[in-house]
Amino acid sequence: MAILLGSNFSDLISGTNSNDDLYGFGGDDTLRGFAGNDLMVGGSGFDTVDYSGLGRAITLLPGGFVSKSGLGVDRLDSVERIVGAVGQANTIDGASGSVASFNIDLRVNRLTVNGLPGIGSLNFTVQNFVNVRGTINQDTIVGNSSRNIIDGWSGNDTLIGSGGNDSIVGNTGVDVLVGTDAAFRGNGEIDVLTGGTDADGFVLGDRSSSYYRNGGFNDYAVISDFSSNDLIQLGAIDFYQAQRDSAGFNLYAIRNGVLDLIADVRATSFINLPSGAFRLASGQRFGNFIGA
């Protein structure tokens, strides 16, 4: 075991493959841990714990713990930036927490932990993370252009995949699931959306138009567990058509008379479908469909 001390300047402190204690003290320090159960204390300044060269995925856990895929578990204190291993499926996992909630936007590398007793909210920079599991409370989680796996866990969550082929799971609670966003619009994506228990909302468009409408049959959302209590939000402007199949129904946007698949919906109960082409104004509801 080694105890490694920094200074009041900005230091780079690297541990060993044993159980180490690393202290940054003053300055904007970078702490690098390897194997072993390490204590990482940044001190004052804007401090970074850097796992970029670890070679294994890390999982950031409640209480400032970091699991290193069999290489040990670290404890972080007074650290503002966590850098995950390059090229690995690094995960933020809040499921074991009991009081906090998340606001996460991986597009801008931001993690906000809310509801900490005696503290309130803490903001962190999180780099190289692609997967998130939420908390037992109400979370807002936004992915990035990578292939994200996002699980809201419990609570009434808003989960947004952004770019890439994403897997979004609401789990328990009344959740809003969006495989893409207004910037990417589902172009070239196949996103899998699973609501879980309770009534959930699946967003397939906004007031500009439908998502997934430019790739024909090559980009769409898969809604894996649609029930009679769930809702699909459709984009304005476009006309749509729903066609039953053995698993549920396919939902198409109609462009110049051509059907463009936007969702493969697997239904868990009977769903009344509109007959023929239909269009929804903003806020207008037709059965399980609502206009953006």
mmCIF file of C-alpha atoms in Angstrom:
data_model
loop_
_atom_site.group_PDB
_atom_site.id
_atom_site.type_symbol
_atom_site.label_atom_id
_atom_site.label_comp_id
_atom_site.label_asym_id
_atom_site.label_seq_id
_atom_site.Cartn_x
_atom_site.Cartn_y
_atom_site.Cartn_z
ATOM 1 C CA MET A 1 0.000 0.000 0.000
ATOM 2 C CA ALA A 2 1.220 3.483 -0.848
ATOM 3 C CA ILE A 3 0.156 6.892 0.464
ATOM 4 C CA LEU A 4 0.830 9.486 -2.233
ATOM 5 C CA LEU A 5 0.606 13.191 -1.451
ATOM 6 C CA GLY A 6 0.320 16.141 -3.773
ATOM 7 C CA SER A 7 1.112 19.782 -3.120
ATOM 8 C CA ASN A 8 -0.695 23.109 -3.254
ATOM 9 C CA PHE A 9 -0.012 23.200 -6.992
ATOM 10 C CA SER A 10 -1.605 21.223 -9.826
ATOM 11 C CA ASP A 11 -0.206 17.695 -9.627
ATOM 12 C CA LEU A 12 -0.389 14.404 -11.525
ATOM 13 C CA ILE A 13 -0.473 11.585 -8.977
ATOM 14 C CA SER A 14 -0.391 7.962 -10.136
ATOM 15 C CA GLY A 15 -1.037 5.004 -7.886
ATOM 16 C CA THR A 16 0.212 1.431 -8.045
ATOM 17 C CA ASN A 17 -1.511 -1.933 -8.465
ATOM 18 C CA SER A 18 -1.970 -2.152 -4.687
ATOM 19 C CA ASN A 19 -4.462 -0.443 -2.358
ATOM 20 C CA ASP A 20 -3.353 3.188 -2.417
ATOM 21 C CA ASP A 21 -4.392 6.496 -0.853
ATOM 22 C CA LEU A 22 -3.947 9.459 -3.213
ATOM 23 C CA TYR A 23 -4.304 13.055 -1.929
ATOM 24 C CA GLY A 24 -4.249 16.023 -4.287
ATOM 25 C CA PHE A 25 -4.486 18.875 -1.732
ATOM 26 C CA GLY A 26 -4.410 22.285 -3.516
ATOM 27 C CA GLY A 27 -4.454 22.998 -7.241
ATOM 28 C CA ASP A 28 -6.258 21.301 -10.112
ATOM 29 C CA ASP A 29 -4.989 17.755 -9.687
ATOM 30 C CA THR A 30 -5.256 14.574 -11.767
ATOM 31 C CA LEU A 31 -5.318 11.294 -9.841
ATOM 32 C CA ARG A 32 -4.714 8.007 -11.637
ATOM 33 C CA GLY A 33 -5.566 4.728 -10.021
ATOM 34 C CA PHE A 34 -4.925 1.246 -11.315
ATOM 35 C CA ALA A 35 -5.746 -2.105 -9.692
ATOM 36 C CA GLY A 36 -6.559 -2.240 -5.994
ATOM 37 C CA ASN A 37 -9.026 -0.542 -3.690
ATOM 38 C CA ASP A 38 -7.891 3.069 -3.754
ATOM 39 C CA LEU A 39 -8.905 6.219 -1.908
ATOM 40 C CA MET A 40 -8.838 9.281 -4.210
ATOM 41 C CA VAL A 41 -9.065 12.662 -2.474
ATOM 42 C CA GLY A 42 -8.862 15.658 -4.771
ATOM 43 C CA GLY A 43 -8.770 18.436 -2.178
ATOM 44 C CA SER A 44 -9.416 22.012 -3.263
ATOM 45 C CA GLY A 45 -9.457 23.081 -6.918
ATOM 46 C CA PHE A 46 -11.011 21.314 -9.911
ATOM 47 C CA ASP A 47 -9.760 17.746 -9.599
ATOM 48 C CA THR A 48 -9.915 14.790 -11.970
ATOM 49 C CA VAL A 49 -9.802 11.041 -11.456
ATOM 50 C CA ASP A 50 -8.561 9.555 -14.721
ATOM 51 C CA TYR A 51 -9.283 5.917 -15.634
ATOM 52 C CA SER A 52 -8.768 6.464 -19.361
ATOM 53 C CA GLY A 53 -5.905 3.947 -19.542
ATOM 54 C CA LEU A 54 -7.412 1.289 -17.254
ATOM 55 C CA GLY A 55 -8.452 -0.992 -20.115
ATOM 56 C CA ARG A 56 -11.655 -2.086 -18.356
ATOM 57 C CA ALA A 57 -15.036 -0.478 -17.983
ATOM 58 C CA ILE A 58 -15.774 1.368 -14.771
ATOM 59 C CA THR A 59 -19.076 1.837 -12.982
ATOM 60 C CA LEU A 60 -19.697 5.022 -11.006
ATOM 61 C CA LEU A 61 -21.846 4.170 -7.974
ATOM 62 C CA PRO A 62 -23.629 6.183 -5.254
ATOM 63 C CA GLY A 63 -21.451 7.544 -2.476
ATOM 64 C CA GLY A 64 -18.511 8.204 -4.788
ATOM 65 C CA PHE A 65 -17.549 4.555 -5.270
ATOM 66 C CA VAL A 66 -16.079 3.306 -8.543
ATOM 67 C CA SER A 67 -16.110 -0.386 -9.469
ATOM 68 C CA LYS A 68 -13.299 -1.338 -11.863
ATOM 69 C CA SER A 69 -14.562 -4.601 -13.408
ATOM 70 C CA GLY A 70 -12.717 -6.945 -11.076
ATOM 71 C CA LEU A 71 -9.696 -4.695 -10.458
ATOM 72 C CA GLY A 72 -11.032 -3.276 -7.183
ATOM 73 C CA VAL A 73 -13.387 -0.586 -5.926
ATOM 74 C CA ASP A 74 -12.209 2.996 -5.373
ATOM 75 C CA ARG A 75 -13.645 5.708 -3.146
ATOM 76 C CA LEU A 76 -13.703 9.266 -4.523
ATOM 77 C CA ASP A 77 -13.792 12.411 -2.383
ATOM 78 C CA SER A 78 -13.655 16.079 -3.455
ATOM 79 C CA VAL A 79 -13.421 15.173 -7.132
ATOM 80 C CA GLU A 80 -15.178 17.173 -9.858
ATOM 81 C CA ARG A 81 -14.335 15.201 -13.018
ATOM 82 C CA ILE A 82 -14.368 11.446 -13.670
ATOM 83 C CA VAL A 83 -12.834 10.112 -16.895
ATOM 84 C CA GLY A 84 -13.862 6.576 -17.849
ATOM 85 C CA ALA A 85 -11.720 4.019 -19.633
ATOM 86 C CA VAL A 86 -11.288 4.741 -23.344
ATOM 87 C CA GLY A 87 -13.268 2.458 -25.647
ATOM 88 C CA GLN A 88 -15.189 0.782 -22.806
ATOM 89 C CA ALA A 89 -18.884 0.692 -21.860
ATOM 90 C CA ASN A 90 -18.513 2.860 -18.757
ATOM 91 C CA THR A 91 -21.685 3.167 -16.681
ATOM 92 C CA ILE A 92 -23.272 5.561 -14.195
ATOM 93 C CA ASP A 93 -25.428 3.455 -11.852
ATOM 94 C CA GLY A 94 -27.668 5.052 -9.226
ATOM 95 C CA ALA A 95 -29.909 2.063 -8.511
ATOM 96 C CA SER A 96 -28.448 1.291 -5.086
ATOM 97 C CA GLY A 97 -28.957 4.844 -3.789
ATOM 98 C CA SER A 98 -31.833 5.752 -1.513
ATOM 99 C CA VAL A 99 -32.340 9.538 -1.613
ATOM 100 C CA ALA A 100 -30.815 11.223 -4.660
ATOM 101 C CA SER A 101 -31.948 11.679 -8.247
ATOM 102 C CA PHE A 102 -30.058 12.282 -11.502
ATOM 103 C CA ASN A 103 -29.974 14.920 -14.191
ATOM 104 C CA ILE A 104 -27.572 13.517 -16.775
ATOM 105 C CA ASP A 105 -26.706 14.786 -20.239
ATOM 106 C CA LEU A 106 -23.965 12.685 -21.823
ATOM 107 C CA ARG A 107 -23.915 14.977 -24.878
ATOM 108 C CA VAL A 108 -22.179 17.593 -22.724
ATOM 109 C CA ASN A 109 -20.562 15.189 -20.194
ATOM 110 C CA ARG A 110 -22.688 16.465 -17.318
ATOM 111 C CA LEU A 111 -23.910 14.623 -14.211
ATOM 112 C CA THR A 112 -25.962 16.414 -11.558
ATOM 113 C CA VAL A 113 -26.856 14.523 -8.399
ATOM 114 C CA ASN A 114 -29.860 16.090 -6.667
ATOM 115 C CA GLY A 115 -31.363 15.695 -3.217
ATOM 116 C CA LEU A 116 -28.211 14.957 -1.234
ATOM 117 C CA PRO A 117 -28.931 15.426 2.503
ATOM 118 C CA GLY A 118 -27.280 18.548 3.877
ATOM 119 C CA ILE A 119 -25.764 19.354 0.467
ATOM 120 C CA GLY A 120 -28.492 19.668 -2.136
ATOM 121 C CA SER A 121 -27.049 19.197 -5.622
ATOM 122 C CA LEU A 122 -23.551 18.370 -6.843
ATOM 123 C CA ASN A 123 -22.319 18.765 -10.422
ATOM 124 C CA PHE A 124 -19.714 16.544 -12.054
ATOM 125 C CA THR A 125 -18.050 16.287 -15.427
ATOM 126 C CA VAL A 126 -18.238 12.690 -16.664
ATOM 127 C CA GLN A 127 -16.248 11.725 -19.752
ATOM 128 C CA ASN A 128 -16.335 8.512 -21.831
ATOM 129 C CA PHE A 129 -19.561 7.229 -20.255
ATOM 130 C CA VAL A 130 -22.170 5.567 -22.488
ATOM 131 C CA ASN A 131 -24.589 3.690 -20.186
ATOM 132 C CA VAL A 132 -26.777 4.899 -17.318
ATOM 133 C CA ARG A 133 -29.011 3.263 -14.728
ATOM 134 C CA GLY A 134 -31.139 5.773 -12.870
ATOM 135 C CA THR A 135 -32.250 6.077 -9.267
ATOM 136 C CA ILE A 136 -35.405 5.205 -7.356
ATOM 137 C CA ASN A 137 -36.525 8.813 -7.836
ATOM 138 C CA GLN A 138 -37.436 10.990 -10.820
ATOM 139 C CA ASP A 139 -34.524 11.246 -13.245
ATOM 140 C CA THR A 140 -33.831 12.993 -16.516
ATOM 141 C CA ILE A 141 -31.227 11.111 -18.560
ATOM 142 C CA VAL A 142 -30.009 12.079 -22.032
ATOM 143 C CA GLY A 143 -27.591 9.923 -24.012
ATOM 144 C CA ASN A 144 -25.099 10.902 -26.687
ATOM 145 C CA SER A 145 -24.238 9.751 -30.205
ATOM 146 C CA SER A 146 -22.882 6.406 -28.938
ATOM 147 C CA ARG A 147 -24.871 3.187 -28.575
ATOM 148 C CA ASN A 148 -26.394 3.987 -25.177
ATOM 149 C CA ILE A 149 -28.140 1.635 -22.763
ATOM 150 C CA ILE A 150 -30.347 3.747 -20.474
ATOM 151 C CA ASP A 151 -32.475 2.254 -17.693
ATOM 152 C CA GLY A 152 -34.598 4.667 -15.686
ATOM 153 C CA TRP A 153 -34.926 2.134 -12.854
ATOM 154 C CA SER A 154 -37.678 3.498 -10.570
ATOM 155 C CA GLY A 155 -39.505 6.827 -10.497
ATOM 156 C CA ASN A 156 -41.227 8.819 -13.227
ATOM 157 C CA ASP A 157 -38.317 9.357 -15.601
ATOM 158 C CA THR A 158 -37.607 11.147 -18.867
ATOM 159 C CA LEU A 159 -35.152 9.103 -20.949
ATOM 160 C CA ILE A 160 -33.710 10.333 -24.258
ATOM 161 C CA GLY A 161 -31.299 8.355 -26.412
ATOM 162 C CA SER A 162 -30.091 11.067 -28.841
ATOM 163 C CA GLY A 163 -27.943 9.613 -31.667
ATOM 164 C CA GLY A 164 -26.878 6.014 -32.197
ATOM 165 C CA ASN A 165 -28.770 2.744 -31.869
ATOM 166 C CA ASP A 166 -29.985 2.967 -28.285
ATOM 167 C CA SER A 167 -31.748 0.692 -25.819
ATOM 168 C CA ILE A 168 -34.062 2.649 -23.498
ATOM 169 C CA VAL A 169 -35.873 0.979 -20.579
ATOM 170 C CA GLY A 170 -38.334 2.837 -18.385
ATOM 171 C CA ASN A 171 -38.628 0.074 -15.774
ATOM 172 C CA THR A 172 -41.055 1.017 -12.952
ATOM 173 C CA GLY A 173 -42.832 4.369 -12.906
ATOM 174 C CA VAL A 174 -44.652 6.507 -15.473
ATOM 175 C CA ASP A 175 -41.859 7.204 -17.941
ATOM 176 C CA VAL A 176 -41.311 9.153 -21.149
ATOM 177 C CA LEU A 177 -39.045 7.347 -23.612
ATOM 178 C CA VAL A 178 -37.421 8.980 -26.642
ATOM 179 C CA GLY A 179 -34.969 6.989 -28.743
ATOM 180 C CA THR A 180 -33.588 10.025 -30.568
ATOM 181 C CA ASP A 181 -33.918 13.810 -30.234
ATOM 182 C CA ALA A 182 -34.784 16.908 -32.221
ATOM 183 C CA ALA A 183 -31.228 17.160 -33.573
ATOM 184 C CA PHE A 184 -30.656 13.556 -34.735
ATOM 185 C CA ARG A 185 -34.356 12.860 -35.516
ATOM 186 C CA GLY A 186 -33.736 9.103 -35.724
ATOM 187 C CA ASN A 187 -31.950 9.269 -39.077
ATOM 188 C CA GLY A 188 -30.078 5.990 -39.564
ATOM 189 C CA GLU A 189 -31.067 4.721 -36.102
ATOM 190 C CA ILE A 190 -32.853 1.609 -34.848
ATOM 191 C CA ASP A 191 -33.753 2.270 -31.215
ATOM 192 C CA VAL A 192 -35.375 -0.239 -28.846
ATOM 193 C CA LEU A 193 -37.811 1.268 -26.324
ATOM 194 C CA THR A 194 -39.206 -0.782 -23.420
ATOM 195 C CA GLY A 195 -41.612 0.993 -21.108
ATOM 196 C CA GLY A 196 -41.806 -1.542 -18.303
ATOM 197 C CA THR A 197 -44.574 -1.395 -15.710
ATOM 198 C CA ASP A 198 -47.072 1.477 -15.393
ATOM 199 C CA ALA A 199 -48.371 3.740 -18.169
ATOM 200 C CA ASP A 200 -45.568 5.103 -20.351
ATOM 201 C CA GLY A 201 -45.216 7.569 -23.206
ATOM 202 C CA PHE A 202 -43.205 6.923 -26.366
ATOM 203 C CA VAL A 203 -42.151 9.974 -28.377
ATOM 204 C CA LEU A 204 -41.912 9.458 -32.146
ATOM 205 C CA GLY A 205 -42.005 13.077 -33.273
ATOM 206 C CA ASP A 206 -42.331 16.744 -32.386
ATOM 207 C CA ARG A 207 -44.041 19.819 -33.771
ATOM 208 C CA SER A 208 -41.660 19.886 -36.726
ATOM 209 C CA SER A 209 -42.450 16.372 -38.017
ATOM 210 C CA SER A 210 -42.017 12.675 -37.362
ATOM 211 C CA TYR A 211 -38.791 11.040 -36.208
ATOM 212 C CA TYR A 212 -37.311 8.129 -38.256
ATOM 213 C CA ARG A 213 -39.055 9.308 -41.406
ATOM 214 C CA ASN A 214 -36.132 9.667 -43.837
ATOM 215 C CA GLY A 215 -34.731 6.130 -43.966
ATOM 216 C CA GLY A 216 -37.586 4.103 -45.406
ATOM 217 C CA PHE A 217 -37.412 0.711 -43.679
ATOM 218 C CA ASN A 218 -33.848 1.233 -42.446
ATOM 219 C CA ASP A 219 -34.495 3.434 -39.402
ATOM 220 C CA TYR A 220 -37.284 3.111 -36.862
ATOM 221 C CA ALA A 221 -38.093 2.604 -33.199
ATOM 222 C CA VAL A 222 -38.943 -0.811 -31.788
ATOM 223 C CA ILE A 223 -41.502 -0.427 -28.986
ATOM 224 C CA SER A 224 -41.264 -3.798 -27.281
ATOM 225 C CA ASP A 225 -44.137 -3.757 -24.755
ATOM 226 C CA PHE A 226 -46.882 -1.372 -25.800
ATOM 227 C CA SER A 227 -50.078 -1.694 -23.736
ATOM 228 C CA SER A 228 -53.524 -0.136 -23.749
ATOM 229 C CA ASN A 229 -52.424 2.307 -21.017
ATOM 230 C CA ASP A 230 -49.491 3.659 -23.027
ATOM 231 C CA LEU A 231 -49.361 6.617 -25.407
ATOM 232 C CA ILE A 232 -47.435 7.355 -28.588
ATOM 233 C CA GLN A 233 -46.664 10.998 -29.389
ATOM 234 C CA LEU A 234 -46.620 11.617 -33.124
ATOM 235 C CA GLY A 235 -45.085 14.549 -34.935
ATOM 236 C CA ALA A 236 -47.163 17.278 -36.483
ATOM 237 C CA ILE A 237 -47.472 17.917 -40.234
ATOM 238 C CA ASP A 238 -47.113 14.271 -41.346
ATOM 239 C CA PHE A 239 -49.825 11.787 -42.229
ATOM 240 C CA TYR A 240 -49.622 8.306 -40.699
ATOM 241 C CA GLN A 241 -50.908 4.814 -41.224
ATOM 242 C CA ALA A 242 -50.987 1.880 -38.764
ATOM 243 C CA GLN A 243 -51.055 -1.707 -40.020
ATOM 244 C CA ARG A 244 -51.579 -4.746 -37.798
ATOM 245 C CA ASP A 245 -49.174 -7.666 -37.794
ATOM 246 C CA SER A 246 -48.798 -10.804 -35.680
ATOM 247 C CA ALA A 247 -46.871 -8.975 -32.916
ATOM 248 C CA GLY A 248 -48.910 -5.769 -32.776
ATOM 249 C CA PHE A 249 -48.695 -3.154 -35.502
ATOM 250 C CA ASN A 250 -46.321 -1.191 -37.706
ATOM 251 C CA LEU A 251 -46.586 2.579 -37.807
ATOM 252 C CA TYR A 252 -45.711 4.462 -40.983
ATOM 253 C CA ALA A 253 -45.293 8.079 -41.991
ATOM 254 C CA ILE A 254 -46.660 8.759 -45.465
ATOM 255 C CA ARG A 255 -44.501 10.886 -47.743
ATOM 256 C CA ASN A 256 -45.596 11.515 -51.336
ATOM 257 C CA GLY A 257 -47.775 8.421 -51.116
ATOM 258 C CA VAL A 258 -44.891 6.211 -49.935
ATOM 259 C CA LEU A 259 -44.924 4.420 -46.561
ATOM 260 C CA ASP A 260 -41.869 5.088 -44.374
ATOM 261 C CA LEU A 261 -41.609 2.809 -41.321
ATOM 262 C CA ILE A 262 -41.161 4.802 -38.097
ATOM 263 C CA ALA A 263 -42.073 2.196 -35.456
ATOM 264 C CA ASP A 264 -42.358 -1.567 -35.071
ATOM 265 C CA VAL A 265 -44.788 -1.797 -32.135
ATOM 266 C CA ARG A 266 -45.084 -5.080 -30.218
ATOM 267 C CA ALA A 267 -48.344 -4.887 -28.273
ATOM 268 C CA THR A 268 -49.130 -6.657 -24.992
ATOM 269 C CA SER A 269 -52.883 -5.974 -25.268
ATOM 270 C CA PHE A 270 -55.378 -5.184 -28.003
ATOM 271 C CA ILE A 271 -54.969 -1.659 -29.403
ATOM 272 C CA ASN A 272 -57.656 0.136 -31.405
ATOM 273 C CA LEU A 273 -56.004 1.509 -34.529
ATOM 274 C CA PRO A 274 -57.124 4.294 -36.866
ATOM 275 C CA SER A 275 -58.322 3.068 -40.242
ATOM 276 C CA GLY A 276 -56.524 4.488 -43.241
ATOM 277 C CA ALA A 277 -54.339 7.574 -43.217
ATOM 278 C CA PHE A 278 -54.654 9.908 -40.250
ATOM 279 C CA ARG A 279 -53.141 13.118 -38.980
ATOM 280 C CA LEU A 280 -53.125 14.664 -35.504
ATOM 281 C CA ALA A 281 -53.057 18.323 -34.588
ATOM 282 C CA SER A 282 -50.989 19.446 -31.611
ATOM 283 C CA GLY A 283 -52.593 18.085 -28.438
ATOM 284 C CA GLN A 284 -55.210 16.095 -30.330
ATOM 285 C CA ARG A 285 -55.666 12.542 -29.091
ATOM 286 C CA PHE A 286 -56.885 9.530 -31.005
ATOM 287 C CA GLY A 287 -56.971 6.442 -28.790
ATOM 288 C CA ASN A 288 -53.370 5.648 -27.927
ATOM 289 C CA PHE A 289 -51.972 8.394 -30.164
ATOM 290 C CA ILE A 290 -51.489 12.075 -29.320
ATOM 291 C CA GLY A 291 -50.214 14.946 -31.457
ATOM 292 C CA ALA A 292 -46.995 16.689 -30.466
#
